[in-house]
PDB file of C-alpha atoms in Angstrom:
ATOM      1  CA  ASP S 214      79.919 121.281  31.754  1.00 62.00           C
ATOM      2  CA  ALA S 215      78.698 120.708  35.322  1.00 76.00           C
ATOM      3  CA  GLY S 216      81.278 118.795  37.202  1.00 94.00           C
ATOM      4  CA  VAL S 217      80.653 116.388  40.345  1.00 97.00           C
ATOM      5  CA  THR S 218      78.609 118.155  42.899  1.00 97.00           C
ATOM      6  CA  GLN S 219      78.290 117.129  46.731  1.00 98.00           C
ATOM      7  CA  SER S 220      76.064 118.447  49.476  1.00 97.00           C
ATOM      8  CA  PRO S 221      76.637 119.370  52.202  1.00 98.00           C
ATOM      9  CA  THR S 222      80.257 120.763  52.456  1.00 97.00           C
ATOM     10  CA  HIS S 223      80.537 120.249  56.083  1.00 97.00           C
ATOM     11  CA  LEU S 224      78.403 118.597  58.621  1.00 96.00           C
ATOM     12  CA  ILE S 225      78.870 117.729  62.374  1.00 98.00           C
ATOM     13  CA  LYS S 226      77.024 114.616  64.015  1.00 98.00           C
ATOM     14  CA  THR S 227      77.461 112.988  67.464  1.00 98.00           C
ATOM     15  CA  ARG S 228      78.365 109.827  67.883  1.00 98.00           C
ATOM     16  CA  GLY S 229      75.283 107.009  67.345  1.00 98.00           C
ATOM     17  CA  GLN S 230      73.597 109.424  64.872  1.00 98.00           C
ATOM     18  CA  GLN S 231      73.064 108.725  61.284  1.00 98.00           C
ATOM     19  CA  VAL S 232      74.101 110.712  58.237  1.00 98.00           C
ATOM     20  CA  THR S 233      73.204 111.083  54.695  1.00 98.00           C
ATOM     21  CA  LEU S 234      75.673 112.642  52.064  1.00 98.00           C
ATOM     22  CA  ARG S 235      74.374 113.434  48.500  1.00 98.00           C
ATOM     23  CA  CYS S 236      76.338 113.560  45.133  1.00 98.00           C
ATOM     24  CA  SER S 237      75.549 114.577  41.484  1.00 98.00           C
ATOM     25  CA  PRO S 238      77.724 112.992  39.066  1.00 97.00           C
ATOM     26  CA  LYS S 239      79.206 114.982  36.035  1.00 95.00           C
ATOM     27  CA  SER S 240      77.004 115.485  33.224  1.00 93.00           C
ATOM     28  CA  GLY S 241      76.778 112.455  31.103  1.00 91.00           C
ATOM     29  CA  HIS S 242      78.302 110.401  33.700  1.00 93.00           C
ATOM     30  CA  ASP S 243      76.175 107.225  34.872  1.00 93.00           C
ATOM     31  CA  THR S 244      78.492 105.731  37.511  1.00 94.00           C
ATOM     32  CA  VAL S 245      79.062 106.891  41.244  1.00 96.00           C
ATOM     33  CA  SER S 246      81.572 105.844  43.475  1.00 96.00           C
ATOM     34  CA  TRP S 247      82.287 106.785  47.200  1.00 98.00           C
ATOM     35  CA  TYR S 248      85.642 107.193  49.009  1.00 97.00           C
ATOM     36  CA  GLN S 249      86.368 108.003  52.528  1.00 98.00           C
ATOM     37  CA  GLN S 250      89.777 109.968  53.127  1.00 97.00           C
ATOM     38  CA  ALA S 251      91.075 110.250  56.678  1.00 95.00           C
ATOM     39  CA  LEU S 252      93.190 113.195  57.555  1.00 92.00           C
ATOM     40  CA  GLY S 253      96.814 112.799  55.630  1.00 90.00           C
ATOM     41  CA  GLN S 254      96.003 109.447  53.918  1.00 92.00           C
ATOM     42  CA  GLY S 255      94.633 108.735  50.519  1.00 94.00           C
ATOM     43  CA  PRO S 256      91.152 108.009  49.752  1.00 96.00           C
ATOM     44  CA  GLN S 257      89.755 104.582  50.560  1.00 96.00           C
ATOM     45  CA  PHE S 258      87.254 103.001  48.221  1.00 95.00           C
ATOM     46  CA  ILE S 259      83.745 102.366  50.081  1.00 97.00           C
ATOM     47  CA  PHE S 260      81.329 101.328  46.995  1.00 96.00           C
ATOM     48  CA  GLN S 261      80.361 101.936  43.567  1.00 94.00           C
ATOM     49  CA  TYR S 262      76.893 102.199  42.187  1.00 95.00           C
ATOM     50  CA  TYR S 263      75.922 101.585  38.527  1.00 93.00           C
ATOM     51  CA  GLU S 264      72.380 101.132  37.272  1.00 92.00           C
ATOM     52  CA  GLU S 265      71.131 101.784  40.620  1.00 94.00           C
ATOM     53  CA  GLU S 266      72.870  98.907  41.971  1.00 95.00           C
ATOM     54  CA  GLU S 267      75.740  98.375  44.301  1.00 94.00           C
ATOM     55  CA  ARG S 268      78.683  96.899  41.776  1.00 91.00           C
ATOM     56  CA  GLN S 269      81.443  96.807  44.097  1.00 90.00           C
ATOM     57  CA  ARG S 270      82.149  97.228  47.807  1.00 94.00           C
ATOM     58  CA  GLY S 271      85.336  97.923  49.666  1.00 93.00           C
ATOM     59  CA  ASN S 272      86.262  97.078  53.067  1.00 94.00           C
ATOM     60  CA  PHE S 273      83.612  98.943  54.967  1.00 97.00           C
ATOM     61  CA  PRO S 274      80.935  97.614  57.553  1.00 97.00           C
ATOM     62  CA  ASP S 275      77.206  97.434  56.676  1.00 97.00           C
ATOM     63  CA  ARG S 276      76.888 100.802  58.557  1.00 98.00           C
ATOM     64  CA  PHE S 277      77.664 102.212  55.386  1.00 98.00           C
ATOM     65  CA  SER S 278      75.043 101.991  52.710  1.00 98.00           C
ATOM     66  CA  GLY S 279      74.250 103.828  49.439  1.00 97.00           C
ATOM     67  CA  HIS S 280      71.645 104.260  46.903  1.00 97.00           C
ATOM     68  CA  GLN S 281      71.639 105.526  43.172  1.00 97.00           C
ATOM     69  CA  PHE S 282      68.557 107.101  41.827  1.00 97.00           C
ATOM     70  CA  PRO S 283      67.486 106.869  38.044  1.00 97.00           C
ATOM     71  CA  ASN S 284      68.856 110.275  37.404  1.00 96.00           C
ATOM     72  CA  TYR S 285      72.426 108.729  38.497  1.00 96.00           C
ATOM     73  CA  SER S 286      72.676 110.758  41.579  1.00 97.00           C
ATOM     74  CA  SER S 287      73.763 109.177  44.715  1.00 98.00           C
ATOM     75  CA  GLU S 288      73.363 109.016  48.458  1.00 98.00           C
ATOM     76  CA  LEU S 289      75.564 107.537  51.278  1.00 98.00           C
ATOM     77  CA  ASN S 290      74.156 106.801  54.472  1.00 98.00           C
ATOM     78  CA  VAL S 291      76.405 105.972  57.490  1.00 98.00           C
ATOM     79  CA  ASN S 292      74.309 104.561  60.540  1.00 98.00           C
ATOM     80  CA  ALA S 293      75.541 104.492  64.219  1.00 98.00           C
ATOM     81  CA  LEU S 294      78.160 107.028  63.568  1.00 98.00           C
ATOM     82  CA  LEU S 295      81.636 106.538  65.401  1.00 98.00           C
ATOM     83  CA  LEU S 296      84.433 108.877  66.033  1.00 97.00           C
ATOM     84  CA  GLY S 297      86.615 106.997  63.676  1.00 97.00           C
ATOM     85  CA  ASP S 298      84.071 107.946  60.773  1.00 98.00           C
ATOM     86  CA  SER S 299      85.104 111.602  60.890  1.00 98.00           C
ATOM     87  CA  ALA S 300      86.797 112.087  57.795  1.00 97.00           C
ATOM     88  CA  LEU S 301      86.391 113.587  54.267  1.00 98.00           C
ATOM     89  CA  TYR S 302      83.723 111.713  52.079  1.00 98.00           C
ATOM     90  CA  LEU S 303      84.467 111.998  48.229  1.00 98.00           C
ATOM     91  CA  CYS S 304      82.003 111.167  45.430  1.00 98.00           C
ATOM     92  CA  ALA S 305      83.580 110.120  41.973  1.00 96.00           C
ATOM     93  CA  SER S 306      81.685 109.747  38.843  1.00 95.00           C
ATOM     94  CA  SER S 307      82.550 108.100  35.483  1.00 93.00           C
ATOM     95  CA  LEU S 308      80.954 106.794  32.249  1.00 90.00           C
ATOM     96  CA  ALA S 309      80.832 102.942  32.162  1.00 83.00           C
ATOM     97  CA  THR S 310      80.526 102.586  28.483  1.00 70.00           C
ATOM     98  CA  THR S 311      83.536 104.403  27.230  1.00 60.00           C
ATOM     99  CA  GLY S 312      85.810 101.818  28.983  1.00 57.00           C
ATOM    100  CA  THR S 313      88.379 104.615  30.099  1.00 58.00           C
ATOM    101  CA  ASP S 314      86.711 104.169  33.686  1.00 73.00           C
ATOM    102  CA  THR S 315      88.246 107.878  34.430  1.00 88.00           C
ATOM    103  CA  GLN S 316      86.848 108.768  37.686  1.00 92.00           C
ATOM    104  CA  TYR S 317      86.370 112.651  38.409  1.00 94.00           C
ATOM    105  CA  PHE S 318      86.194 113.829  42.050  1.00 96.00           C
ATOM    106  CA  GLY S 319      83.735 116.361  43.453  1.00 97.00           C
ATOM    107  CA  PRO S 320      84.901 118.658  46.453  1.00 97.00           C
ATOM    108  CA  GLY S 321      83.750 116.173  49.120  1.00 97.00           C
ATOM    109  CA  THR S 322      81.707 116.570  52.313  1.00 98.00           C
ATOM    110  CA  ARG S 323      83.864 117.130  55.572  1.00 97.00           C
ATOM    111  CA  LEU S 324      82.069 114.984  58.523  1.00 98.00           C
ATOM    112  CA  THR S 325      82.980 115.685  61.912  1.00 98.00           C
ATOM    113  CA  VAL S 326      81.597 113.278  64.450  1.00 98.00           C
ATOM    114  CA  LEU S 327      81.803 114.331  68.170  1.00 97.00           C
TER     115      LEU S 327
ATOM    116  CA  GLY E 122      98.327  92.645  50.205  1.00 28.00           C
ATOM    117  CA  GLU E 123      97.791  94.961  47.160  1.00 34.00           C
ATOM    118  CA  SER E 124      98.430  98.469  47.839  1.00 46.00           C
ATOM    119  CA  VAL E 125      99.686 101.550  45.775  1.00 58.00           C
ATOM    120  CA  GLY E 126     102.454 103.693  47.286  1.00 54.00           C
ATOM    121  CA  LEU E 127     104.924 106.421  46.991  1.00 51.00           C
ATOM    122  CA  HIS E 128     108.231 106.338  47.316  1.00 64.00           C
ATOM    123  CA  LEU E 129     108.731 109.926  49.278  1.00 77.00           C
ATOM    124  CA  PRO E 130     106.086 111.679  51.264  1.00 90.00           C
ATOM    125  CA  THR E 131     107.148 114.998  50.558  1.00 93.00           C
ATOM    126  CA  LEU E 132     109.108 116.809  47.764  1.00 94.00           C
ATOM    127  CA  SER E 133     110.539 120.500  47.939  1.00 96.00           C
ATOM    128  CA  VAL E 134     111.261 121.816  44.739  1.00 96.00           C
ATOM    129  CA  GLN E 135     112.565 125.299  43.182  1.00 97.00           C
ATOM    130  CA  GLU E 136     110.138 126.929  41.165  1.00 97.00           C
ATOM    131  CA  GLY E 137     110.989 126.527  37.446  1.00 97.00           C
ATOM    132  CA  ASP E 138     112.685 123.240  38.053  1.00 96.00           C
ATOM    133  CA  ASN E 139     111.476 119.809  36.744  1.00 96.00           C
ATOM    134  CA  SER E 140     109.499 117.585  39.549  1.00 95.00           C
ATOM    135  CA  ILE E 141     109.652 113.826  39.424  1.00 95.00           C
ATOM    136  CA  ILE E 142     107.305 111.934  41.588  1.00 95.00           C
ATOM    137  CA  ASN E 143     107.270 108.256  42.233  1.00 93.00           C
ATOM    138  CA  CYS E 144     105.126 105.400  42.935  1.00 92.00           C
ATOM    139  CA  ALA E 145     105.314 101.863  43.362  1.00 91.00           C
ATOM    140  CA  TYR E 146     102.420  99.358  42.999  1.00 87.00           C
ATOM    141  CA  SER E 147     102.082  95.581  43.847  1.00 80.00           C
ATOM    142  CA  ASN E 148      99.050  94.400  42.060  1.00 86.00           C
ATOM    143  CA  SER E 149     100.352  93.065  38.695  1.00 86.00           C
ATOM    144  CA  ALA E 150      96.729  92.689  37.562  1.00 86.00           C
ATOM    145  CA  SER E 151      96.064  96.553  37.444  1.00 88.00           C
ATOM    146  CA  ASP E 152      95.796  97.992  33.810  1.00 88.00           C
ATOM    147  CA  TYR E 153      94.869 101.320  34.488  1.00 91.00           C
ATOM    148  CA  PHE E 154      96.840 104.060  36.503  1.00 94.00           C
ATOM    149  CA  ILE E 155      95.885 107.726  37.280  1.00 95.00           C
ATOM    150  CA  TRP E 156      97.566 110.549  38.617  1.00 96.00           C
ATOM    151  CA  TYR E 157      95.596 112.911  40.903  1.00 97.00           C
ATOM    152  CA  LYS E 158      96.327 116.493  42.484  1.00 97.00           C
ATOM    153  CA  GLN E 159      94.717 117.613  45.552  1.00 97.00           C
ATOM    154  CA  GLU E 160      94.823 120.896  46.947  1.00 96.00           C
ATOM    155  CA  SER E 161      94.055 121.634  50.428  1.00 92.00           C
ATOM    156  CA  GLY E 162      90.163 121.580  50.911  1.00 88.00           C
ATOM    157  CA  LYS E 163      89.447 120.151  47.612  1.00 93.00           C
ATOM    158  CA  GLY E 164      88.772 116.763  46.047  1.00 96.00           C
ATOM    159  CA  PRO E 165      91.190 115.139  43.874  1.00 97.00           C
ATOM    160  CA  GLN E 166      91.560 116.606  40.406  1.00 96.00           C
ATOM    161  CA  PHE E 167      92.632 114.248  37.396  1.00 95.00           C
ATOM    162  CA  ILE E 168      96.156 115.167  36.010  1.00 96.00           C
ATOM    163  CA  ILE E 169      96.829 112.125  33.456  1.00 97.00           C
ATOM    164  CA  ASP E 170      96.207 108.572  32.941  1.00 95.00           C
ATOM    165  CA  ILE E 171      98.100 105.483  31.433  1.00 95.00           C
ATOM    166  CA  ARG E 172      97.038 102.142  30.652  1.00 93.00           C
ATOM    167  CA  SER E 173      99.193  99.158  30.959  1.00 92.00           C
ATOM    168  CA  ASN E 174      99.760  98.545  27.107  1.00 93.00           C
ATOM    169  CA  MET E 175     101.744 101.909  27.301  1.00 96.00           C
ATOM    170  CA  ASP E 176     105.071 103.018  28.676  1.00 96.00           C
ATOM    171  CA  LYS E 177     104.814 106.882  28.290  1.00 98.00           C
ATOM    172  CA  ARG E 178     102.140 109.507  28.039  1.00 97.00           C
ATOM    173  CA  GLN E 179     102.432 113.340  27.922  1.00 97.00           C
ATOM    174  CA  GLY E 180      99.987 115.982  28.651  1.00 95.00           C
ATOM    175  CA  GLN E 181     100.454 119.552  29.009  1.00 93.00           C
ATOM    176  CA  ARG E 182     103.638 120.000  31.346  1.00 96.00           C
ATOM    177  CA  VAL E 183     103.111 116.474  32.695  1.00 98.00           C
ATOM    178  CA  THR E 184     104.514 113.150  31.627  1.00 98.00           C
ATOM    179  CA  VAL E 185     103.588 109.633  33.127  1.00 98.00           C
ATOM    180  CA  LEU E 186     106.074 106.949  32.857  1.00 97.00           C
ATOM    181  CA  LEU E 187     105.136 103.251  33.495  1.00 97.00           C
ATOM    182  CA  ASN E 188     107.590 100.452  34.150  1.00 95.00           C
ATOM    183  CA  LYS E 189     105.484  97.221  34.338  1.00 92.00           C
ATOM    184  CA  THR E 190     108.618  95.171  34.824  1.00 92.00           C
ATOM    185  CA  VAL E 191     109.315  96.877  38.359  1.00 92.00           C
ATOM    186  CA  LYS E 192     105.719  98.150  38.811  1.00 92.00           C
ATOM    187  CA  HIS E 193     106.795 101.628  38.957  1.00 93.00           C
ATOM    188  CA  LEU E 194     104.914 104.791  37.957  1.00 93.00           C
ATOM    189  CA  SER E 195     106.439 108.176  37.940  1.00 95.00           C
ATOM    190  CA  LEU E 196     105.034 111.753  37.347  1.00 97.00           C
ATOM    191  CA  GLN E 197     107.264 114.316  35.824  1.00 97.00           C
ATOM    192  CA  ILE E 198     106.075 117.943  36.068  1.00 97.00           C
ATOM    193  CA  ALA E 199     108.079 120.478  33.746  1.00 97.00           C
ATOM    194  CA  ALA E 200     108.900 123.850  35.027  1.00 97.00           C
ATOM    195  CA  THR E 201     106.999 123.409  38.416  1.00 97.00           C
ATOM    196  CA  GLN E 202     104.988 126.579  39.300  1.00 96.00           C
ATOM    197  CA  PRO E 203     103.781 127.643  42.789  1.00 96.00           C
ATOM    198  CA  GLY E 204     100.296 126.439  41.444  1.00 96.00           C
ATOM    199  CA  ASP E 205     101.636 122.927  41.355  1.00 97.00           C
ATOM    200  CA  SER E 206     101.995 122.791  45.177  1.00 97.00           C
ATOM    201  CA  ALA E 207      99.629 120.185  46.390  1.00 97.00           C
ATOM    202  CA  VAL E 208      99.387 116.442  47.386  1.00 97.00           C
ATOM    203  CA  TYR E 209      99.739 114.128  44.455  1.00 97.00           C
ATOM    204  CA  PHE E 210      98.224 110.527  44.428  1.00 95.00           C
ATOM    205  CA  CYS E 211      98.890 107.794  42.149  1.00 94.00           C
ATOM    206  CA  ALA E 212      95.964 105.362  41.912  1.00 94.00           C
ATOM    207  CA  GLU E 213      95.590 101.961  40.396  1.00 92.00           C
ATOM    208  CA  GLU E 214      92.478 100.053  38.900  1.00 87.00           C
ATOM    209  CA  SER E 215      92.348  96.448  37.842  1.00 77.00           C
ATOM    210  CA  ASN E 216      89.104  94.712  36.687  1.00 72.00           C
ATOM    211  CA  ASP E 217      87.094  95.379  40.066  1.00 74.00           C
ATOM    212  CA  TYR E 218      86.296  99.178  39.172  1.00 78.00           C
ATOM    213  CA  LYS E 219      87.677 100.476  42.421  1.00 85.00           C
ATOM    214  CA  LEU E 220      90.803 102.937  42.488  1.00 90.00           C
ATOM    215  CA  SER E 221      93.506 101.999  44.984  1.00 92.00           C
ATOM    216  CA  PHE E 222      95.441 105.047  46.373  1.00 92.00           C
ATOM    217  CA  GLY E 223      98.630 105.409  48.187  1.00 83.00           C
ATOM    218  CA  ALA E 224      99.262 107.854  50.671  1.00 81.00           C
ATOM    219  CA  GLY E 225     100.323 110.879  48.472  1.00 92.00           C
ATOM    220  CA  THR E 226     103.376 112.905  48.049  1.00 94.00           C
ATOM    221  CA  THR E 227     103.118 116.335  49.190  1.00 96.00           C
ATOM    222  CA  VAL E 228     105.105 118.898  46.644  1.00 96.00           C
ATOM    223  CA  THR E 229     106.230 122.206  47.787  1.00 97.00           C
ATOM    224  CA  VAL E 230     107.466 124.699  45.540  1.00 96.00           C
ATOM    225  CA  ARG E 231     110.087 127.236  46.675  1.00 94.00           C
ATOM    226  CA  ALA E 232     109.961 130.816  45.144  1.00 90.00           C
TER     227      ALA E 232
END
């Protein structure tokens, strides 16, 4: 049973650049959520995708955008990178129809902005 | 504002003893609570969950207690092992699909 996978593992960018992170959900899951985790803090919700649409969004600027594909995989895009965007970006998947909403996390992508 | 927080940022426990990690939440509309374990360099790992219509749930060596009256959640780990050393997060979810996390408790197991 394949768990949540994310790519790349690590990424280094400079201020002003754009980045795309990728996530494949756990087998059988149809919902993908993205979180940002700064060092020493808990994850902060960015947004959730279900049926290829953004269903819910946290308190993040429009520089953060996403997409969900028909195979349920997802991308997180961040434009005009700032130093403060350096963090671990986590993807979590769940199955919307079960009602349990349990979200399972991937290993994350460590983004460093210089 | 709505937040999920942990009472103590760190917990040191002797190997073999029981651990208790506490969490307070403020959103009375939350109806689903999850405990996650996060080891260094890894993503959060699901431990156990509980819905608001329950006050206790047990898993393998872990028990979660929910007290809705005082909005308190706890995770009990029996016979703590070195592999239990990690950061533990409680998370809450209401009807808006997103999980809200606290800052976490770092558990260190002493040999």
